[in-house]
mmCIF file of C-alpha atoms in Angstrom:
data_model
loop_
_atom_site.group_PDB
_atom_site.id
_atom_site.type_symbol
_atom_site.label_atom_id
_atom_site.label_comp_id
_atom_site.label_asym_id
_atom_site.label_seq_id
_atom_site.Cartn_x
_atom_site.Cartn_y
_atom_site.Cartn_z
ATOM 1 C CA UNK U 275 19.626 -10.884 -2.002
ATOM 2 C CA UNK U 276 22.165 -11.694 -5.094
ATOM 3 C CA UNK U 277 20.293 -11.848 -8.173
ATOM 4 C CA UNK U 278 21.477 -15.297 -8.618
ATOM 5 C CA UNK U 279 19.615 -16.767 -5.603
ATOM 6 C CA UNK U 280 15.962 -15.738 -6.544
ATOM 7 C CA UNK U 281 16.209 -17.704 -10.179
ATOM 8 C CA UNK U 282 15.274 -21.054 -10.045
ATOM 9 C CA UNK U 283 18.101 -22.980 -8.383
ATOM 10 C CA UNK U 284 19.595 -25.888 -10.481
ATOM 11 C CA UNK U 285 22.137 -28.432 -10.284
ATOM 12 C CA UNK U 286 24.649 -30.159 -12.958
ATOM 13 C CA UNK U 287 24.964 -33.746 -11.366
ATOM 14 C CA UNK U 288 28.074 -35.568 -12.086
ATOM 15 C CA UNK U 289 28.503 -39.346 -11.430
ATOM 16 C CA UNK U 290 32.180 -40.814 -10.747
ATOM 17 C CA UNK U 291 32.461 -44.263 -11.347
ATOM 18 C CA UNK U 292 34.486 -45.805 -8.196
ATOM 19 C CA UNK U 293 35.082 -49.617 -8.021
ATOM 20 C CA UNK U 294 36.523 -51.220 -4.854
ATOM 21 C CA UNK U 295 38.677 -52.353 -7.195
ATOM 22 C CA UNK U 296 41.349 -49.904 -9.166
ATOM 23 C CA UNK U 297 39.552 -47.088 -8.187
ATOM 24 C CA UNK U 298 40.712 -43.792 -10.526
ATOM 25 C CA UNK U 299 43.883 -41.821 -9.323
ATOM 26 C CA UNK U 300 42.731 -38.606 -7.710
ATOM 27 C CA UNK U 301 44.328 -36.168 -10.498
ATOM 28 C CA UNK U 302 42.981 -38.385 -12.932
ATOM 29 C CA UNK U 303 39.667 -37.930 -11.449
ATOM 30 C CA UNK U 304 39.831 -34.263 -11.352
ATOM 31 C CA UNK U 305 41.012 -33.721 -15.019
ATOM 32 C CA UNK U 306 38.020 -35.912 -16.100
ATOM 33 C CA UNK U 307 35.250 -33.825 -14.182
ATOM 34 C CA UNK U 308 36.652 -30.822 -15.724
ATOM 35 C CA UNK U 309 36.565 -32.193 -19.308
ATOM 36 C CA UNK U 310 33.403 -33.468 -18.525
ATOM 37 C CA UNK U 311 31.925 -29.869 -17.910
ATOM 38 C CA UNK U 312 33.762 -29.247 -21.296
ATOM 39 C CA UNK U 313 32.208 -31.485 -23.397
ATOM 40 C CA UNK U 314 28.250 -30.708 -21.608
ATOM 41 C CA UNK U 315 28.369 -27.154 -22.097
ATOM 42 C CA UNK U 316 30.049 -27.783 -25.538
ATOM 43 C CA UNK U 317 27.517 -30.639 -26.478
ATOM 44 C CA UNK U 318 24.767 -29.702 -29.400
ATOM 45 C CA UNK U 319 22.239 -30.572 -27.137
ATOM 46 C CA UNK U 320 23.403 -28.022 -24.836
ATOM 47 C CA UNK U 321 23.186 -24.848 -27.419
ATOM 48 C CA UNK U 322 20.208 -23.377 -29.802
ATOM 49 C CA UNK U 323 17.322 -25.776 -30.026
ATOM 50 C CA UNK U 324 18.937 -28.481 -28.559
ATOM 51 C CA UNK U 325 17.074 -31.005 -25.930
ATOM 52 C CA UNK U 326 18.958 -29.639 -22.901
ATOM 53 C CA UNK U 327 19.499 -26.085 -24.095
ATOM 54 C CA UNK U 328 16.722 -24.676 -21.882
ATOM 55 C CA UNK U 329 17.814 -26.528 -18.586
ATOM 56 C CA UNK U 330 21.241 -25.299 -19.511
ATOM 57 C CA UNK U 331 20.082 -21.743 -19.634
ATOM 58 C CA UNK U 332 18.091 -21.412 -16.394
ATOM 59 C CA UNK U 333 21.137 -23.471 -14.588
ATOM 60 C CA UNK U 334 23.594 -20.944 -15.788
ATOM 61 C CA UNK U 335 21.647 -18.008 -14.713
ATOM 62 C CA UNK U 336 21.128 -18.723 -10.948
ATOM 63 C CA UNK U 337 24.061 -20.195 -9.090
ATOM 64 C CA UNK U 338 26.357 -22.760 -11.442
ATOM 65 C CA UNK U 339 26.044 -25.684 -8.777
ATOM 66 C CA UNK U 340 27.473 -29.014 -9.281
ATOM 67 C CA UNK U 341 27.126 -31.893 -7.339
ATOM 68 C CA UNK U 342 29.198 -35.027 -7.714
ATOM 69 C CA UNK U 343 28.299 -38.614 -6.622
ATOM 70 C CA UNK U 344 29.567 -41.813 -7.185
ATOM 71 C CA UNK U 345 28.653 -45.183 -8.256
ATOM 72 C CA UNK U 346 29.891 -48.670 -8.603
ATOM 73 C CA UNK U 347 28.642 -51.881 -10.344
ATOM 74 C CA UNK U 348 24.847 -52.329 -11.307
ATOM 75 C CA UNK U 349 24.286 -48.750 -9.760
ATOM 76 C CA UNK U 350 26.505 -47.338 -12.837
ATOM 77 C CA UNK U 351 24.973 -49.358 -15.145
ATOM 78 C CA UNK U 352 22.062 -47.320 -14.439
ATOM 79 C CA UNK U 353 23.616 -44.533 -13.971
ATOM 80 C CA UNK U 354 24.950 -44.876 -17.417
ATOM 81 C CA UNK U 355 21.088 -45.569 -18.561
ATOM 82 C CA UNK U 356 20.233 -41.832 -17.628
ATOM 83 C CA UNK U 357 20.540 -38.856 -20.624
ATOM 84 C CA UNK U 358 24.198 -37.744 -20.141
ATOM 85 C CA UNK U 359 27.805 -38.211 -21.324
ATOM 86 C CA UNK U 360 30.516 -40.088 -19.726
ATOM 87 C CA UNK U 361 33.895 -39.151 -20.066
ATOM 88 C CA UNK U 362 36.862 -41.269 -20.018
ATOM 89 C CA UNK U 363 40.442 -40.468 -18.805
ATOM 90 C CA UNK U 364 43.222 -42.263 -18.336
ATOM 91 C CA UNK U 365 41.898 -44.763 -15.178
ATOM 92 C CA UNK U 366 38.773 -42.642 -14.176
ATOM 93 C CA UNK U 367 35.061 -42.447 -15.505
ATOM 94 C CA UNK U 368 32.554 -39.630 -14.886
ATOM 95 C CA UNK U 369 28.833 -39.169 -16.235
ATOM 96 C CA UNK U 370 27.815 -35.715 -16.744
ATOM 97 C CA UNK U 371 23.793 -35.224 -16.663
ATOM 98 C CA UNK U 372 21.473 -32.087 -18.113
ATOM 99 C CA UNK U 373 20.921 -29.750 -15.167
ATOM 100 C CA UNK U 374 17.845 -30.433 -12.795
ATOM 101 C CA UNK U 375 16.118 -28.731 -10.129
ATOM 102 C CA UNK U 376 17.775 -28.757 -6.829
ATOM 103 C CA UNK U 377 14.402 -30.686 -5.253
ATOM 104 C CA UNK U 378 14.294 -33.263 -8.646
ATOM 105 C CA UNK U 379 17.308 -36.038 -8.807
ATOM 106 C CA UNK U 380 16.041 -38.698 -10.551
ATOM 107 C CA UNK U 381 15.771 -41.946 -8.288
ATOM 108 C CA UNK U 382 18.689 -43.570 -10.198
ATOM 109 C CA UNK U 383 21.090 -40.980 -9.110
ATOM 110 C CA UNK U 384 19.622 -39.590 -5.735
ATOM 111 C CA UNK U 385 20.701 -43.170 -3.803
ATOM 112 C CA UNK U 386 23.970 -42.208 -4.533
ATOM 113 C CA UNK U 387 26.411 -41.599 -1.768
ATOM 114 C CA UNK U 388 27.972 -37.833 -2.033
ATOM 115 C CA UNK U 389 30.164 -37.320 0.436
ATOM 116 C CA UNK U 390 33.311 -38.779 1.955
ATOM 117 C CA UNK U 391 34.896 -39.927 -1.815
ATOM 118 C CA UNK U 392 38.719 -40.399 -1.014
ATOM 119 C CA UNK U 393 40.906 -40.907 -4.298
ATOM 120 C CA UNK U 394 45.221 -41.059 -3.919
ATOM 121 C CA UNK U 395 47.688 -40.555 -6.787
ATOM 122 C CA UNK U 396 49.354 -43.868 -7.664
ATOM 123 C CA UNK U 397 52.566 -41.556 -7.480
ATOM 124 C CA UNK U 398 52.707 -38.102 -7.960
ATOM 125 C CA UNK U 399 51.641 -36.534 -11.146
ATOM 126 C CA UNK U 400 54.261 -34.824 -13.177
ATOM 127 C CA UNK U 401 55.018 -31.065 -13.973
ATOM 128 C CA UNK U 402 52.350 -29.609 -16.188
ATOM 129 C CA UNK U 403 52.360 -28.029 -19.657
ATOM 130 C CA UNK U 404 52.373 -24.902 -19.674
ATOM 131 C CA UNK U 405 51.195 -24.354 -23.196
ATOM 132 C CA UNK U 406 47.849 -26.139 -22.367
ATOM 133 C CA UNK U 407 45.351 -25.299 -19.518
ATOM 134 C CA UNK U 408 45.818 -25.514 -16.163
ATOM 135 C CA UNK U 409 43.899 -26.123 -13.078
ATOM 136 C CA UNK U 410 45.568 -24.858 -10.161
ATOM 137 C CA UNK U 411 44.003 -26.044 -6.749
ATOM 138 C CA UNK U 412 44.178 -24.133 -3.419
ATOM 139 C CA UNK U 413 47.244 -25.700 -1.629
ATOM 140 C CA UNK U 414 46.035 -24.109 1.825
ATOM 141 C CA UNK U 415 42.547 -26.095 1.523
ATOM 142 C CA UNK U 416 41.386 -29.755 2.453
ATOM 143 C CA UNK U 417 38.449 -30.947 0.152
ATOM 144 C CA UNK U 418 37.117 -34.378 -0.005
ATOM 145 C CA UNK U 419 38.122 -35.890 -4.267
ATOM 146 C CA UNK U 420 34.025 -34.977 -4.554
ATOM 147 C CA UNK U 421 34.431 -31.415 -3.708
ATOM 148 C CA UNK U 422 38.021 -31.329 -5.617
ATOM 149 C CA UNK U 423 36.161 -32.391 -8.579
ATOM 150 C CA UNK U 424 33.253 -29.915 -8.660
ATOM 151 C CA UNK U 425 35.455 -27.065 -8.165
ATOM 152 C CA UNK U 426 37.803 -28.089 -10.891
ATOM 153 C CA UNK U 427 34.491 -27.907 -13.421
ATOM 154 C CA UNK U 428 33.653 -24.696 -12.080
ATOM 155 C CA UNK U 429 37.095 -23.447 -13.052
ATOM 156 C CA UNK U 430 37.067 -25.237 -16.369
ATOM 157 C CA UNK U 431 33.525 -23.526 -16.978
ATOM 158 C CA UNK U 432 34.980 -20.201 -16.046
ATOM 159 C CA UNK U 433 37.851 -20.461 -18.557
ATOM 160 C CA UNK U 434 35.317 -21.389 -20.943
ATOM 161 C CA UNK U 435 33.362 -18.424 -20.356
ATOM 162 C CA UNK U 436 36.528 -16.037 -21.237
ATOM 163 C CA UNK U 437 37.650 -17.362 -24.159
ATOM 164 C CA UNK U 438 36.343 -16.353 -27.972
ATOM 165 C CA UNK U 439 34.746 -18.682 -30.172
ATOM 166 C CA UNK U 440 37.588 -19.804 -31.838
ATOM 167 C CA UNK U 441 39.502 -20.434 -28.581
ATOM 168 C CA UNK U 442 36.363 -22.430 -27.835
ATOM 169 C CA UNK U 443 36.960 -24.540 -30.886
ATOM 170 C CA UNK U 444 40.439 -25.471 -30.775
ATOM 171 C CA UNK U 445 40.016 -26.329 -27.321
ATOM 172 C CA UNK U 446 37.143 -28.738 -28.433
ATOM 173 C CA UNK U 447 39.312 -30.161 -30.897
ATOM 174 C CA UNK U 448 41.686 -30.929 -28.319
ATOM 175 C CA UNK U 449 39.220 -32.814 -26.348
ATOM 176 C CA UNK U 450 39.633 -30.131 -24.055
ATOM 177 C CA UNK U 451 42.935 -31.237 -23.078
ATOM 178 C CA UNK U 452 43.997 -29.823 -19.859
ATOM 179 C CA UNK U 453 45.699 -30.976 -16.609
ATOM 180 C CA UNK U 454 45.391 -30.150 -12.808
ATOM 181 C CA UNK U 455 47.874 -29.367 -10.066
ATOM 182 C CA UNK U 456 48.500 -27.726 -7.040
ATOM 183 C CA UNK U 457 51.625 -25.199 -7.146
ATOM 184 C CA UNK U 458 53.198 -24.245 -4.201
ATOM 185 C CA UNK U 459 52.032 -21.426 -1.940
ATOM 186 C CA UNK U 460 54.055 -18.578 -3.396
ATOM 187 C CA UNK U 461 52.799 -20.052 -6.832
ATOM 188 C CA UNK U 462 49.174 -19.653 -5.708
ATOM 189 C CA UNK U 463 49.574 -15.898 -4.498
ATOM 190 C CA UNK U 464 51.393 -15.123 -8.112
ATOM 191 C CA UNK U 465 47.948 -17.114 -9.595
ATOM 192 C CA UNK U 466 45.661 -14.702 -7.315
ATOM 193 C CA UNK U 467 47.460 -11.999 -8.199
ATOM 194 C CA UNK U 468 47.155 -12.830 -12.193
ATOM 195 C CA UNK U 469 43.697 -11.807 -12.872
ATOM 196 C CA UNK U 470 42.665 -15.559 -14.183
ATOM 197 C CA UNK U 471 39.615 -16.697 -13.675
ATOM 198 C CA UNK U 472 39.380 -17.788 -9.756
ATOM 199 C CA UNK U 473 36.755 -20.242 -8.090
ATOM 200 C CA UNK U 474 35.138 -18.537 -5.388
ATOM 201 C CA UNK U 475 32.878 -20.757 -3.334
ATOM 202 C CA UNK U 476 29.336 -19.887 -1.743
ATOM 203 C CA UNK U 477 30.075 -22.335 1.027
ATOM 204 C CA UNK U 478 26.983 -24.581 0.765
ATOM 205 C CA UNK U 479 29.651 -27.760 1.738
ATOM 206 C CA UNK U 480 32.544 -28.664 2.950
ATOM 207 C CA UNK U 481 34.355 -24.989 3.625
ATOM 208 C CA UNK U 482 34.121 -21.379 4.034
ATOM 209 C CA UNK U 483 32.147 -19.173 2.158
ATOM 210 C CA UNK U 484 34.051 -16.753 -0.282
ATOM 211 C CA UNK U 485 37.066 -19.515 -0.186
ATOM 212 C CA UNK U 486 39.694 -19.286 -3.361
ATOM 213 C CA UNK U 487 39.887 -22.673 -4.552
ATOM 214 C CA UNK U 488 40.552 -23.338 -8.075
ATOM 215 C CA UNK U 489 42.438 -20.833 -10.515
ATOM 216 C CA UNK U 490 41.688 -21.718 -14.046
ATOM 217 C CA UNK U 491 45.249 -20.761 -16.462
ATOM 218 C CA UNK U 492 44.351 -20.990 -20.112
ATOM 219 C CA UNK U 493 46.753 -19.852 -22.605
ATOM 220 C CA UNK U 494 45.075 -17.745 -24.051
ATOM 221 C CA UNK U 495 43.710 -16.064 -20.809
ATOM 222 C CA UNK U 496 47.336 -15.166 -19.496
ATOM 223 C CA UNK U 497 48.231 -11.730 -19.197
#
C-alpha cells in the first residue's frame, strides 16, 4: 500500500459559483481554481501557527485531493458564509475551503451538485505568455469543467512545490498570474518529454488511473 493511502485521507473543497445566467467561460474557470490553490496554500492561515496550518499539513501528506462543486444563488451565499477565500477572475468565482476529512463536508457544501459542470469559451482564448506560467491540459482527454478545474490546482500546487522561496514570492505578488491552454498533440509529447511537473491522476473519477493530464510550465521550472 502507498504510504500516502494509510494517512488520514483529506480533501481541499472548492466551490464554483455558476449562475443560469452568464455562467464563467471555461478557461476562465480553470485559471481561477488554479489561483485559488495559490492563494490557500500561500494564505497565513495556511503556514506556522496559523488556524488551518494543521489541516493543511495532514492534507498534504496523504493524497492532495480536491473536489470541486458548484453553487448558485442563496446556496453561494452560504457557501460564501463558510471559512475560505474566493477568488475572482475575469467572469468566474471560486471559494477555496481549509481541507476536511473525506467523511466531514460541512452541510452547507455537501448538497452541492459535483458532477456534470459544463462551461464553453465565449470564443477561443488567445495564445499564452510564455514568460508567465502555464497550464497545459491533456488534449487526448475528455473531463467534465469540474474535473478540468481540480487538475489544473493540482498542477498549480505542483509548480508551487518546485519553486524557491523567492520564486514563491514574486509569484504571490503577481497574484499568481498564470493562464491555461491546451497545445496541440506534438506540443503535449515535447511537454512530457520536458521534465515539468506533470499531473498524474489516481483515477478515483472520471478517467483512468495513472492518466497525464495537466503539465504545469513555470518559468522558472523550464529546462
Amino acid at each position: 500500500m502507498d504510504a500516502r493511502d494509510e494517512a488520514p485521507q483529506y480533501v481541499l473543497p472548492m466551490v464554483v459559483r455558476l449562475e443560469k445566467v452568464e455562467p464563467p467561460g471555461f478557461t476562465d474557470a480553470l485559471e481561477t481554481a488554479a489561483r485559488a490553490v495559490l492563494m490557500i496554500l500561500a494564505a497565513e492561515r495556511s503556514t506556522g501557527e496559523g488556524v488551518w496550518a494543521e489541516a493543511m499539513e495532514a492534507w498534504q501528506d496523504a493524497r492532495i485531493r480536491k473536489v470541486v462543486r458548484r453553487a448558485r444563488g442563496g446556496e453561494w451565499r452560504k457557501a460564501t458564509e463558510l471559512p475560505g477565500i474566493t477568488v475572482t477572475g475575469a467572469t468566474a468565482e471560486v471559494r477555496v475551503y481549509p481541507p476536511i476529512p473525506l467523511d466531514g463536508w460541512p452541510k452547507e457544501l455537501l448538497k452541492l451538485q459535483v458532477s456534470g459542470t459544463s462551461l464553453e469559451d465565449p470564443e477561443p482564448p488567445s495564445e499564452p505568455d510564455l514568460t508567465e506560467p502555464v497550464l497545459w491540459l491533456n488534449p487526448e482527454l475528455e473531463m467534465s469543467a469540474g474535473k478540468a478545474m481540480a487538475q489544473c490546482g493540482h498542477a498549480a500546487q505542483l509548480a508551487w512545490f518546485d519553486l524557491s522561496d523567492e520564486a514563491r514570492k514574486l509569484w504571490r505578488e503577481s497574484d499568481f498570474v498564470l493562464s491555461v491552454r491546451t497545445p496541440s498533440a506534438a506540443h503535449w509529447a515535447t511537454l512530457l518529454a520536458s521534465g515539468l511537473p506533470v499531473v498524474q491522476d489516481a483515477g478515483f473519477t472520471e478517467i483512468d488511473p495513472g492518466s497525464y493530464t495537466v503539465i504545469a510550465d513555470h518559468p522558472v521550472l523550464r529546462g
